[in-house]
Amino acid sequence: MAIARNDLDHNGLIIGVSPERFRAVAMPLLFDHLNAQCEGTIAVNRQARIVWINDKYAEKIGISDPRSVLGKEVEEVLPASRLREVVESGLPSMLDLMAFGDEHFVVTRIPLRDEDGTLVGALGFVLFDRAKHLKPLMAKFNVLQTQLVATQNELAKARRARYTIAGFIGTSPAASEVKRQARRAAQLDATVLIRGETGTGKELLAQGIHNLSPRANGPFVAVNVAAIPETLVEAELFGTAPGAFTGADRKARIGKFEVANGGTLFLDEIGDLPLALQAKLLRVLQEQEIEPLGSNQVKPLNVRVIAATHIDLEAKVAAGEFRDDLYYRLNVLALNVPPLRERASDIPSVIEHLLDDIANRSGQAPMELTADAIALLCNQPWRGNVRELGNLLERAQLNTEGAPLEARHFRPLLADQSQKAAPPAPALIEVAARTDTAVPEEEPAPLQRLAESIALAERRALQSALLACKGNRRRAAIELGISRASLYSKLQLHGLSER
């Protein structure tokens, strides 16, 4: 039915036509107008299968015969289509961007109902003729989209573990055994506790376990618990709700557990985790869910935890400074990383690897060491392990030019490094003076043995303090002028932790 001029009053309103009749006349006209003006039209039924597509739309997306796609689910033809959502919700999507290949279409989607109001399908229109009015917006959208993809790729690279288990240099029985255990741990999705002195390569093994595990494509997030102020540890690990505390962001801040979701979280120096947060960590490990600081919502997680420590956790448990239930939960798979002095046969290989690394970073030719220099380095205690050895080699490179490095080049550096690495506390010197016989001036100890002399004096001082305090470690730490954590570390270093 057409609408004539005499059917309208002076305000343009239809005279004598019911709303239902008007809708019946207007809707086909609206459809014809949109179909003619738009760059494409498609219709789907209640099951989101294509029942009609016009020739312009078919040509635009590379379909030679529109009839060939009839009956197909709309996502088979238009993977980014959201017509199914319109069919399921009954709500229109008036303006949207739909990706198709390298292009983005400006589209509108409306539900389609029969005379009884029953939802029977949906219509989609490509408003591509209006894209010229949206060119500035589209250009900005494309730039932002490109930047977003680039940023996501960079973040993914930053969260990738760089090292493999093979990167743990050495073929000694001790090194081979720890690598065997690490490969075994990679195949099991249980919590791992890596124990070893500072600089032995605990994080390297953690990354290697991650890269060999089924989680290798997920993120690897490393957190040094000791490096975070105690007041911020909870927010750093578990995240915060908006405005959780004074000074907090108005937006929610995700914690490291959420960042590591789907991958591995490496908690270094776990022994320094505040006692108040140990119960919360235990719950996360058991339930695989977190509750951000200041939030009442619990979020599910899928994270594997690898923890590491260089201190005697058993001693901390005995002292009431570490929860025994958390200790048992962490110590499911235990790896004990041997110190460098216990695998002296690996030191030449480690030196070669470190020299190559220094050369790559400095852009200079790799240094060469004489046989007597390597022999000297193999006989050091290396309390700082690989990290200390690498530091010494870099210092030697800065102090020497040209000729291969000999033992004489390293002796002054070893003496200096030993004194700086472990200066004895005044109380420790005093105890050592009471128990040790001074070395006669006419027979000075060789410079290359200075590190062993200091280590021996420290061991005797520890033994004397424990004896004087009848085994009370708290009192012994006070007498020596060091913290209990330092005492436990030194006891473990000298093999006295179980006495």
CSV table of C-alpha atoms in Angstrom, one decimal:
chain,number,residue,atom,x,y,z
A,1,MET,CA,0.0,0.0,0.0
A,2,ALA,CA,1.4,3.4,-1.0
A,3,ILE,CA,0.9,6.5,1.2
A,4,ALA,CA,-0.6,9.5,-0.6
A,5,ARG,CA,-0.2,13.2,0.3
A,6,ASN,CA,-3.9,13.4,1.3
A,7,ASP,CA,-3.2,10.7,3.8
A,8,LEU,CA,-1.1,13.1,5.9
A,9,ASP,CA,-2.3,16.0,8.1
A,10,HIS,CA,-0.6,19.4,8.4
A,11,ASN,CA,1.9,17.9,10.9
A,12,GLY,CA,2.9,15.1,8.5
A,13,LEU,CA,1.0,12.5,10.6
A,14,ILE,CA,-0.8,9.6,8.8
A,15,ILE,CA,-4.6,9.9,8.9
A,16,GLY,CA,-6.7,6.8,9.3
A,17,VAL,CA,-3.8,4.3,9.2
A,18,SER,CA,-3.2,1.9,12.2
A,19,PRO,CA,0.4,1.6,13.6
A,20,GLU,CA,0.4,-2.1,12.6
A,21,ARG,CA,-0.5,-1.2,9.0
A,22,PHE,CA,2.1,1.6,9.0
A,23,ARG,CA,4.7,-0.9,10.2
A,24,ALA,CA,3.7,-3.3,7.5
A,25,VAL,CA,4.2,-0.7,4.8
A,26,ALA,CA,7.3,1.1,6.3
A,27,MET,CA,9.4,-1.9,7.0
A,28,PRO,CA,9.7,-3.2,3.4
A,29,LEU,CA,10.5,0.4,2.3
A,30,LEU,CA,13.2,0.7,5.0
A,31,PHE,CA,14.7,-2.6,4.0
A,32,ASP,CA,14.6,-1.7,0.3
A,33,HIS,CA,16.3,1.6,1.1
A,34,LEU,CA,19.0,0.0,3.2
A,35,ASN,CA,19.6,-2.7,0.7
A,36,ALA,CA,20.0,-0.2,-2.1
A,37,GLN,CA,22.2,2.2,-0.2
A,38,CYS,CA,24.5,-0.2,1.7
A,39,GLU,CA,27.4,-2.1,0.3
A,40,GLY,CA,26.1,-5.5,1.4
A,41,THR,CA,23.1,-7.2,3.1
A,42,ILE,CA,22.8,-10.6,4.7
A,43,ALA,CA,20.1,-12.5,6.5
A,44,VAL,CA,20.3,-15.4,8.9
A,45,ASN,CA,17.6,-17.6,10.5
A,46,ARG,CA,17.0,-18.6,14.1
A,47,GLN,CA,20.0,-21.0,13.9
A,48,ALA,CA,22.3,-18.3,12.5
A,49,ARG,CA,22.4,-20.0,9.1
A,50,ILE,CA,22.5,-17.9,6.0
A,51,VAL,CA,19.1,-17.7,4.3
A,52,TRP,CA,19.9,-14.7,1.9
A,53,ILE,CA,22.9,-12.6,0.8
A,54,ASN,CA,22.8,-10.0,-1.8
A,55,ASP,CA,25.0,-9.9,-4.9
A,56,LYS,CA,27.0,-6.9,-3.7
A,57,TYR,CA,28.0,-8.5,-0.4
A,58,ALA,CA,28.8,-11.8,-2.1
A,59,GLU,CA,31.1,-10.1,-4.6
A,60,LYS,CA,32.8,-8.0,-1.8
A,61,ILE,CA,33.8,-11.1,0.1
A,62,GLY,CA,34.8,-13.1,-2.9
A,63,ILE,CA,31.8,-15.4,-3.4
A,64,SER,CA,30.9,-15.9,-7.1
A,65,ASP,CA,27.5,-17.6,-6.5
A,66,PRO,CA,25.5,-16.3,-3.5
A,67,ARG,CA,23.4,-19.5,-3.5
A,68,SER,CA,26.5,-21.5,-2.7
A,69,VAL,CA,26.5,-20.2,0.9
A,70,LEU,CA,22.8,-20.6,1.7
A,71,GLY,CA,22.3,-22.9,4.7
A,72,LYS,CA,25.8,-22.5,6.0
A,73,GLU,CA,26.5,-21.1,9.5
A,74,VAL,CA,27.3,-17.5,9.2
A,75,GLU,CA,30.7,-17.9,10.9
A,76,GLU,CA,31.9,-20.2,8.1
A,77,VAL,CA,31.5,-17.3,5.6
A,78,LEU,CA,32.1,-14.4,7.9
A,79,PRO,CA,34.3,-15.6,10.8
A,80,ALA,CA,34.0,-12.2,12.7
A,81,SER,CA,30.3,-12.0,12.3
A,82,ARG,CA,28.2,-11.4,15.5
A,83,LEU,CA,24.8,-12.0,13.9
A,84,ARG,CA,24.5,-15.1,16.1
A,85,GLU,CA,24.7,-12.9,19.2
A,86,VAL,CA,21.8,-10.8,17.8
A,87,VAL,CA,19.7,-13.9,17.2
A,88,GLU,CA,20.4,-15.2,20.6
A,89,SER,CA,19.9,-11.9,22.5
A,90,GLY,CA,17.2,-10.3,20.3
A,91,LEU,CA,19.1,-7.0,20.8
A,92,PRO,CA,20.3,-4.9,17.9
A,93,SER,CA,24.0,-3.8,17.3
A,94,MET,CA,23.5,-0.4,15.7
A,95,LEU,CA,27.1,0.4,14.8
A,96,ASP,CA,30.2,-1.8,14.9
A,97,LEU,CA,33.4,-2.7,13.1
A,98,MET,CA,33.7,-6.2,11.7
A,99,ALA,CA,37.0,-7.5,10.5
A,100,PHE,CA,37.2,-9.4,7.2
A,101,GLY,CA,40.8,-10.3,6.1
A,102,ASP,CA,42.8,-7.0,6.1
A,103,GLU,CA,39.6,-4.9,5.9
A,104,HIS,CA,37.2,-3.6,8.5
A,105,PHE,CA,33.5,-3.2,7.6
A,106,VAL,CA,31.2,-0.7,9.3
A,107,VAL,CA,28.1,-2.7,10.0
A,108,THR,CA,24.7,-2.6,11.7
A,109,ARG,CA,22.8,-5.6,12.8
A,110,ILE,CA,19.1,-5.9,13.7
A,111,PRO,CA,16.9,-8.7,14.9
A,112,LEU,CA,14.2,-10.0,12.5
A,113,ARG,CA,10.7,-10.8,13.9
A,114,ASP,CA,7.5,-12.1,12.4
A,115,GLU,CA,4.0,-10.5,12.7
A,116,ASP,CA,3.6,-12.1,16.2
A,117,GLY,CA,6.8,-10.6,17.4
A,118,THR,CA,8.6,-14.0,17.4
A,119,LEU,CA,12.3,-13.8,16.7
A,120,VAL,CA,13.0,-15.6,13.5
A,121,GLY,CA,16.5,-14.3,12.5
A,122,ALA,CA,18.6,-11.3,12.0
A,123,LEU,CA,19.7,-8.9,9.3
A,124,GLY,CA,23.2,-7.4,8.8
A,125,PHE,CA,24.0,-4.4,6.7
A,126,VAL,CA,27.4,-3.2,5.6
A,127,LEU,CA,27.3,0.6,5.7
A,128,PHE,CA,30.4,0.8,3.6
A,129,ASP,CA,29.2,3.9,1.7
A,130,ARG,CA,29.6,5.9,4.9
A,131,ALA,CA,33.1,4.7,5.6
A,132,LYS,CA,34.5,7.9,4.0
A,133,HIS,CA,32.9,9.9,6.9
A,134,LEU,CA,34.7,7.5,9.3
A,135,LYS,CA,38.1,7.6,7.6
A,136,PRO,CA,39.8,9.6,10.5
A,137,LEU,CA,38.3,7.2,13.0
A,138,MET,CA,39.2,4.2,11.0
A,139,ALA,CA,42.8,5.4,10.5
A,140,LYS,CA,43.1,5.9,14.3
A,141,PHE,CA,41.6,2.5,15.0
A,142,ASN,CA,44.0,0.8,12.6
A,143,VAL,CA,47.0,2.6,14.2
A,144,LEU,CA,45.9,1.6,17.7
A,145,GLN,CA,45.3,-1.9,16.6
A,146,THR,CA,48.8,-2.2,15.2
A,147,GLN,CA,50.3,-0.7,18.3
A,148,LEU,CA,48.3,-3.1,20.5
A,149,VAL,CA,49.5,-6.1,18.6
A,150,ALA,CA,53.1,-4.9,18.7
A,151,THR,CA,52.8,-4.3,22.5
A,152,GLN,CA,51.3,-7.7,23.1
A,153,ASN,CA,54.1,-9.3,21.1
A,154,GLU,CA,56.7,-7.4,23.1
A,155,LEU,CA,55.1,-8.3,26.4
A,156,ALA,CA,54.9,-12.0,25.4
A,157,LYS,CA,58.6,-11.9,24.5
A,158,ALA,CA,59.5,-10.3,27.9
A,159,ARG,CA,57.6,-13.1,29.7
A,160,ARG,CA,59.4,-15.8,27.8
A,161,ALA,CA,62.0,-17.9,29.6
A,162,ARG,CA,65.3,-17.5,27.9
A,163,TYR,CA,67.3,-20.4,29.3
A,164,THR,CA,67.1,-24.2,28.9
A,165,ILE,CA,68.4,-27.0,31.2
A,166,ALA,CA,71.3,-27.5,28.8
A,167,GLY,CA,72.4,-24.0,29.8
A,168,PHE,CA,73.5,-25.3,33.2
A,169,ILE,CA,77.1,-25.8,32.2
A,170,GLY,CA,78.9,-29.0,33.5
A,171,THR,CA,79.3,-32.7,33.0
A,172,SER,CA,80.4,-33.6,36.5
A,173,PRO,CA,78.3,-36.2,38.3
A,174,ALA,CA,76.8,-33.5,40.5
A,175,ALA,CA,75.8,-31.3,37.5
A,176,SER,CA,74.5,-34.3,35.5
A,177,GLU,CA,72.3,-35.4,38.4
A,178,VAL,CA,70.7,-32.0,39.0
A,179,LYS,CA,70.0,-31.7,35.2
A,180,ARG,CA,68.4,-35.2,35.3
A,181,GLN,CA,66.2,-34.1,38.2
A,182,ALA,CA,65.3,-30.9,36.5
A,183,ARG,CA,64.2,-32.7,33.3
A,184,ARG,CA,62.1,-35.1,35.5
A,185,ALA,CA,60.5,-32.1,37.3
A,186,ALA,CA,59.6,-30.5,33.9
A,187,GLN,CA,57.4,-33.5,33.1
A,188,LEU,CA,55.5,-33.2,36.4
A,189,ASP,CA,53.2,-30.2,37.1
A,190,ALA,CA,53.9,-30.2,40.8
A,191,THR,CA,55.5,-27.4,42.9
A,192,VAL,CA,59.3,-27.4,42.8
A,193,LEU,CA,61.7,-26.1,45.5
A,194,ILE,CA,65.1,-25.3,44.2
A,195,ARG,CA,67.8,-25.0,47.0
A,196,GLY,CA,71.3,-23.8,46.6
A,197,GLU,CA,73.8,-21.0,47.4
A,198,THR,CA,73.6,-17.6,45.8
A,199,GLY,CA,74.9,-17.6,42.2
A,200,THR,CA,74.5,-21.4,41.6
A,201,GLY,CA,72.0,-21.0,38.8
A,202,LYS,CA,68.6,-21.6,40.5
A,203,GLU,CA,66.7,-19.3,38.2
A,204,LEU,CA,68.4,-20.8,35.1
A,205,LEU,CA,67.1,-24.2,36.2
A,206,ALA,CA,63.6,-22.8,36.9
A,207,GLN,CA,63.5,-21.3,33.4
A,208,GLY,CA,64.8,-24.6,31.9
A,209,ILE,CA,62.1,-26.6,33.7
A,210,HIS,CA,59.4,-24.2,32.4
A,211,ASN,CA,60.7,-24.4,28.8
A,212,LEU,CA,60.7,-28.2,28.9
A,213,SER,CA,57.2,-28.4,30.4
A,214,PRO,CA,53.8,-28.4,28.8
A,215,ARG,CA,53.5,-24.8,30.0
A,216,ALA,CA,56.4,-23.6,27.7
A,217,ASN,CA,54.1,-21.4,25.6
A,218,GLY,CA,52.8,-19.7,28.7
A,219,PRO,CA,54.4,-16.8,30.5
A,220,PHE,CA,57.4,-17.2,32.9
A,221,VAL,CA,57.2,-14.6,35.7
A,222,ALA,CA,60.1,-14.2,38.2
A,223,VAL,CA,59.7,-12.4,41.5
A,224,ASN,CA,62.5,-11.9,44.0
A,225,VAL,CA,60.5,-11.8,47.3
A,226,ALA,CA,63.4,-10.4,49.2
A,227,ALA,CA,63.6,-7.4,46.9
A,228,ILE,CA,60.0,-6.2,47.6
A,229,PRO,CA,59.2,-4.1,50.6
A,230,GLU,CA,57.3,-6.1,53.1
A,231,THR,CA,54.3,-3.7,53.0
A,232,LEU,CA,54.0,-4.3,49.2
A,233,VAL,CA,54.5,-8.0,48.9
A,234,GLU,CA,50.8,-8.9,49.1
A,235,ALA,CA,49.8,-6.3,46.4
A,236,GLU,CA,52.7,-7.4,44.2
A,237,LEU,CA,51.8,-11.0,44.3
A,238,PHE,CA,48.0,-11.1,44.5
A,239,GLY,CA,47.0,-7.7,43.0
A,240,THR,CA,44.7,-5.1,44.4
A,241,ALA,CA,41.1,-4.0,44.0
A,242,PRO,CA,40.4,-0.4,43.0
A,243,GLY,CA,41.2,1.9,45.9
A,244,ALA,CA,42.2,-1.1,48.1
A,245,PHE,CA,44.3,1.2,50.4
A,246,THR,CA,45.3,4.8,50.7
A,247,GLY,CA,47.3,5.8,47.6
A,248,ALA,CA,46.2,2.7,45.6
A,249,ASP,CA,45.2,3.1,42.0
A,250,ARG,CA,41.5,3.7,41.2
A,251,LYS,CA,41.8,0.9,38.7
A,252,ALA,CA,42.3,-2.7,39.7
A,253,ARG,CA,46.0,-3.8,39.5
A,254,ILE,CA,46.7,-7.4,38.7
A,255,GLY,CA,49.4,-9.3,40.7
A,256,LYS,CA,52.1,-11.5,39.5
A,257,PHE,CA,50.0,-14.6,40.0
A,258,GLU,CA,47.5,-13.4,37.4
A,259,VAL,CA,50.3,-12.3,35.1
A,260,ALA,CA,51.7,-15.8,35.2
A,261,ASN,CA,48.3,-17.5,34.7
A,262,GLY,CA,48.7,-20.4,32.3
A,263,GLY,CA,52.4,-20.5,32.9
A,264,THR,CA,55.0,-20.6,35.7
A,265,LEU,CA,55.6,-18.2,38.6
A,266,PHE,CA,59.2,-18.3,40.0
A,267,LEU,CA,59.4,-17.1,43.6
A,268,ASP,CA,63.0,-16.5,44.4
A,269,GLU,CA,64.2,-16.1,48.1
A,270,ILE,CA,60.9,-17.7,49.3
A,271,GLY,CA,62.3,-17.9,52.8
A,272,ASP,CA,62.0,-14.1,53.1
A,273,LEU,CA,58.2,-14.2,52.5
A,274,PRO,CA,56.5,-12.4,55.5
A,275,LEU,CA,54.9,-14.9,58.0
A,276,ALA,CA,51.5,-13.1,57.7
A,277,LEU,CA,51.4,-13.9,53.9
A,278,GLN,CA,52.5,-17.5,54.1
A,279,ALA,CA,49.0,-18.7,54.8
A,280,LYS,CA,47.6,-16.8,51.8
A,281,LEU,CA,50.3,-18.3,49.6
A,282,LEU,CA,49.5,-21.8,50.9
A,283,ARG,CA,45.8,-21.3,50.0
A,284,VAL,CA,46.7,-20.2,46.5
A,285,LEU,CA,48.9,-23.3,46.0
A,286,GLN,CA,46.2,-25.6,47.4
A,287,GLU,CA,43.1,-24.1,45.7
A,288,GLN,CA,44.6,-22.5,42.6
A,289,GLU,CA,42.6,-19.3,43.2
A,290,ILE,CA,43.5,-15.8,44.5
A,291,GLU,CA,41.7,-13.0,46.3
A,292,PRO,CA,43.2,-9.6,45.4
A,293,LEU,CA,43.9,-7.2,48.2
A,294,GLY,CA,40.7,-5.3,49.1
A,295,SER,CA,38.5,-7.5,47.0
A,296,ASN,CA,35.7,-10.0,47.9
A,297,GLN,CA,36.0,-11.8,44.6
A,298,VAL,CA,38.0,-15.0,44.2
A,299,LYS,CA,39.6,-15.6,40.8
A,300,PRO,CA,40.6,-19.0,39.6
A,301,LEU,CA,44.1,-19.6,38.4
A,302,ASN,CA,46.2,-22.1,36.5
A,303,VAL,CA,49.8,-21.4,37.7
A,304,ARG,CA,52.7,-23.6,38.5
A,305,VAL,CA,55.0,-22.3,41.3
A,306,ILE,CA,58.7,-22.9,41.4
A,307,ALA,CA,60.3,-21.6,44.5
A,308,ALA,CA,64.0,-21.1,45.4
A,309,THR,CA,66.0,-20.3,48.5
A,310,HIS,CA,69.6,-20.3,49.7
A,311,ILE,CA,68.8,-20.4,53.4
A,312,ASP,CA,68.0,-23.3,55.7
A,313,LEU,CA,64.2,-23.5,55.6
A,314,GLU,CA,64.1,-26.3,58.2
A,315,ALA,CA,65.9,-24.0,60.6
A,316,LYS,CA,63.4,-21.3,59.9
A,317,VAL,CA,60.5,-23.7,60.5
A,318,ALA,CA,62.1,-24.8,63.8
A,319,ALA,CA,62.4,-21.2,64.8
A,320,GLY,CA,58.8,-20.5,64.0
A,321,GLU,CA,59.7,-18.1,61.2
A,322,PHE,CA,58.3,-20.3,58.4
A,323,ARG,CA,55.1,-22.3,58.3
A,324,ASP,CA,55.6,-26.0,58.3
A,325,ASP,CA,52.5,-26.6,56.2
A,326,LEU,CA,53.8,-24.2,53.5
A,327,TYR,CA,57.2,-25.8,53.7
A,328,TYR,CA,55.7,-29.3,53.0
A,329,ARG,CA,53.5,-27.8,50.2
A,330,LEU,CA,56.5,-26.2,48.5
A,331,ASN,CA,58.9,-29.1,49.0
A,332,VAL,CA,57.0,-31.6,46.7
A,333,LEU,CA,59.9,-31.8,44.2
A,334,ALA,CA,63.2,-30.7,45.6
A,335,LEU,CA,66.3,-29.9,43.6
A,336,ASN,CA,69.6,-29.3,45.4
A,337,VAL,CA,71.9,-27.2,43.2
A,338,PRO,CA,75.5,-28.1,44.0
A,339,PRO,CA,77.9,-25.1,44.7
A,340,LEU,CA,80.7,-24.6,42.2
A,341,ARG,CA,83.4,-25.8,44.6
A,342,GLU,CA,81.7,-29.2,44.7
A,343,ARG,CA,81.9,-29.6,41.0
A,344,ALA,CA,85.4,-28.2,40.4
A,345,SER,CA,85.9,-30.4,37.3
A,346,ASP,CA,83.1,-28.2,35.6
A,347,ILE,CA,84.9,-24.9,36.3
A,348,PRO,CA,87.0,-24.9,33.0
A,349,SER,CA,83.8,-25.3,31.0
A,350,VAL,CA,82.0,-22.6,33.1
A,351,ILE,CA,85.0,-20.3,32.5
A,352,GLU,CA,84.8,-20.9,28.7
A,353,HIS,CA,81.1,-20.2,28.7
A,354,LEU,CA,81.5,-17.0,30.7
A,355,LEU,CA,84.4,-15.7,28.5
A,356,ASP,CA,82.2,-16.2,25.4
A,357,ASP,CA,79.3,-14.3,27.1
A,358,ILE,CA,81.6,-11.5,28.2
A,359,ALA,CA,83.0,-11.2,24.6
A,360,ASN,CA,79.5,-11.1,23.1
A,361,ARG,CA,78.4,-8.3,25.5
A,362,SER,CA,81.6,-6.3,25.2
A,363,GLY,CA,82.1,-6.7,21.5
A,364,GLN,CA,85.7,-7.7,22.1
A,365,ALA,CA,87.6,-10.9,21.3
A,366,PRO,CA,87.3,-13.6,23.9
A,367,MET,CA,90.0,-13.6,26.6
A,368,GLU,CA,92.4,-16.5,26.9
A,369,LEU,CA,93.6,-18.0,30.1
A,370,THR,CA,96.8,-19.9,30.7
A,371,ALA,CA,96.8,-23.3,32.3
A,372,ASP,CA,98.1,-22.0,35.6
A,373,ALA,CA,95.3,-19.4,35.7
A,374,ILE,CA,92.7,-22.0,35.2
A,375,ALA,CA,94.3,-24.2,37.9
A,376,LEU,CA,94.2,-21.3,40.3
A,377,LEU,CA,90.5,-20.6,39.6
A,378,CYS,CA,89.6,-24.2,40.0
A,379,ASN,CA,91.1,-24.2,43.5
A,380,GLN,CA,89.0,-21.3,44.9
A,381,PRO,CA,86.0,-21.8,47.2
A,382,TRP,CA,83.7,-19.5,45.2
A,383,ARG,CA,81.2,-18.6,47.9
A,384,GLY,CA,79.5,-16.5,45.3
A,385,ASN,CA,79.6,-19.4,42.8
A,386,VAL,CA,79.1,-18.7,39.1
A,387,ARG,CA,78.2,-15.1,39.7
A,388,GLU,CA,81.4,-14.4,41.6
A,389,LEU,CA,83.5,-16.2,39.0
A,390,GLY,CA,81.9,-14.1,36.2
A,391,ASN,CA,82.5,-10.9,38.1
A,392,LEU,CA,86.2,-11.8,38.5
A,393,LEU,CA,86.6,-12.6,34.8
A,394,GLU,CA,85.1,-9.2,33.8
A,395,ARG,CA,87.3,-7.3,36.2
A,396,ALA,CA,90.3,-9.2,34.9
A,397,GLN,CA,89.4,-8.2,31.3
A,398,LEU,CA,89.2,-4.5,32.4
A,399,ASN,CA,92.6,-4.7,34.1
A,400,THR,CA,94.5,-6.5,31.4
A,401,GLU,CA,95.0,-6.0,27.7
A,402,GLY,CA,96.3,-8.2,25.0
A,403,ALA,CA,98.2,-11.2,26.4
A,404,PRO,CA,96.6,-14.3,27.8
A,405,LEU,CA,95.7,-14.0,31.5
A,406,GLU,CA,98.0,-15.7,33.9
A,407,ALA,CA,97.6,-16.7,37.5
A,408,ARG,CA,99.5,-13.6,38.6
A,409,HIS,CA,96.8,-11.4,37.1
A,410,PHE,CA,94.1,-13.0,39.2
A,411,ARG,CA,95.8,-13.2,42.6
A,412,PRO,CA,95.4,-9.6,43.6
A,413,LEU,CA,91.8,-9.6,42.4
A,414,LEU,CA,91.0,-12.8,44.3
A,415,ALA,CA,92.4,-11.3,47.5
A,416,ASP,CA,90.5,-8.1,47.0
A,417,GLN,CA,87.3,-9.9,46.1
A,418,SER,CA,87.5,-12.2,49.1
A,419,GLN,CA,87.8,-9.3,51.5
A,420,LYS,CA,84.9,-7.4,50.0
A,421,ALA,CA,82.6,-10.4,49.6
A,422,ALA,CA,82.7,-11.5,53.2
A,423,PRO,CA,84.1,-9.0,55.6
A,424,PRO,CA,84.1,-10.6,59.1
A,425,ALA,CA,82.0,-8.8,61.7
A,426,PRO,CA,83.9,-7.3,64.7
A,427,ALA,CA,82.3,-9.9,67.1
A,428,LEU,CA,83.3,-12.7,64.7
A,429,ILE,CA,86.9,-11.5,64.6
A,430,GLU,CA,87.0,-11.4,68.4
A,431,VAL,CA,85.7,-14.9,68.8
A,432,ALA,CA,88.1,-16.1,66.0
A,433,ALA,CA,91.0,-14.4,67.8
A,434,ARG,CA,90.3,-16.4,70.9
A,435,THR,CA,90.3,-19.7,69.1
A,436,ASP,CA,92.8,-19.4,66.3
A,437,THR,CA,96.6,-19.1,66.5
A,438,ALA,CA,97.9,-16.1,64.5
A,439,VAL,CA,99.9,-16.8,61.4
A,440,PRO,CA,103.5,-15.9,62.1
A,441,GLU,CA,104.6,-12.8,60.2
A,442,GLU,CA,107.7,-14.6,58.9
A,443,GLU,CA,105.5,-17.2,57.2
A,444,PRO,CA,102.6,-15.4,55.5
A,445,ALA,CA,99.9,-17.5,53.9
A,446,PRO,CA,100.0,-17.5,50.1
A,447,LEU,CA,97.6,-15.0,48.5
A,448,GLN,CA,95.7,-17.7,46.7
A,449,ARG,CA,94.9,-19.3,50.0
A,450,LEU,CA,93.5,-16.1,51.7
A,451,ALA,CA,89.9,-17.1,50.9
A,452,GLU,CA,90.3,-20.5,52.6
A,453,SER,CA,91.9,-18.8,55.6
A,454,ILE,CA,88.9,-16.4,56.0
A,455,ALA,CA,86.4,-19.3,55.5
A,456,LEU,CA,88.2,-21.4,58.2
A,457,ALA,CA,88.3,-18.5,60.7
A,458,GLU,CA,84.5,-17.9,60.1
A,459,ARG,CA,83.7,-21.6,60.6
A,460,ARG,CA,85.7,-21.7,63.9
A,461,ALA,CA,84.0,-18.5,65.0
A,462,LEU,CA,80.6,-20.1,64.4
A,463,GLN,CA,81.5,-23.3,66.2
A,464,SER,CA,82.8,-21.3,69.2
A,465,ALA,CA,79.7,-19.1,69.4
A,466,LEU,CA,77.4,-22.1,69.3
A,467,LEU,CA,79.4,-23.9,71.9
A,468,ALA,CA,79.4,-20.8,74.2
A,469,CYS,CA,75.6,-20.4,73.7
A,470,LYS,CA,74.9,-24.1,74.2
A,471,GLY,CA,73.5,-24.4,70.7
A,472,ASN,CA,71.0,-21.5,71.1
A,473,ARG,CA,71.2,-20.0,67.6
A,474,ARG,CA,69.4,-16.8,68.5
A,475,ARG,CA,71.9,-16.0,71.2
A,476,ALA,CA,74.8,-17.0,69.0
A,477,ALA,CA,73.6,-14.6,66.3
A,478,ILE,CA,73.5,-11.8,68.9
A,479,GLU,CA,77.0,-12.6,70.2
A,480,LEU,CA,78.4,-12.6,66.6
A,481,GLY,CA,76.6,-9.4,65.8
A,482,ILE,CA,74.7,-10.8,62.8
A,483,SER,CA,71.1,-11.5,62.0
A,484,ARG,CA,69.6,-15.0,62.5
A,485,ALA,CA,69.0,-15.2,58.7
A,486,SER,CA,72.7,-14.6,58.2
A,487,LEU,CA,73.6,-17.1,60.8
A,488,TYR,CA,71.5,-19.8,59.2
A,489,SER,CA,73.0,-19.0,55.8
A,490,LYS,CA,76.6,-19.2,57.2
A,491,LEU,CA,75.8,-22.5,59.1
A,492,GLN,CA,74.5,-24.0,55.9
A,493,LEU,CA,77.5,-22.7,53.9
A,494,HIS,CA,79.9,-24.4,56.4
A,495,GLY,CA,78.0,-27.6,56.7
A,496,LEU,CA,77.0,-26.8,60.3
A,497,SER,CA,73.2,-26.5,59.9
A,498,GLU,CA,72.4,-29.9,61.2
A,499,ARG,CA,74.5,-29.7,64.3
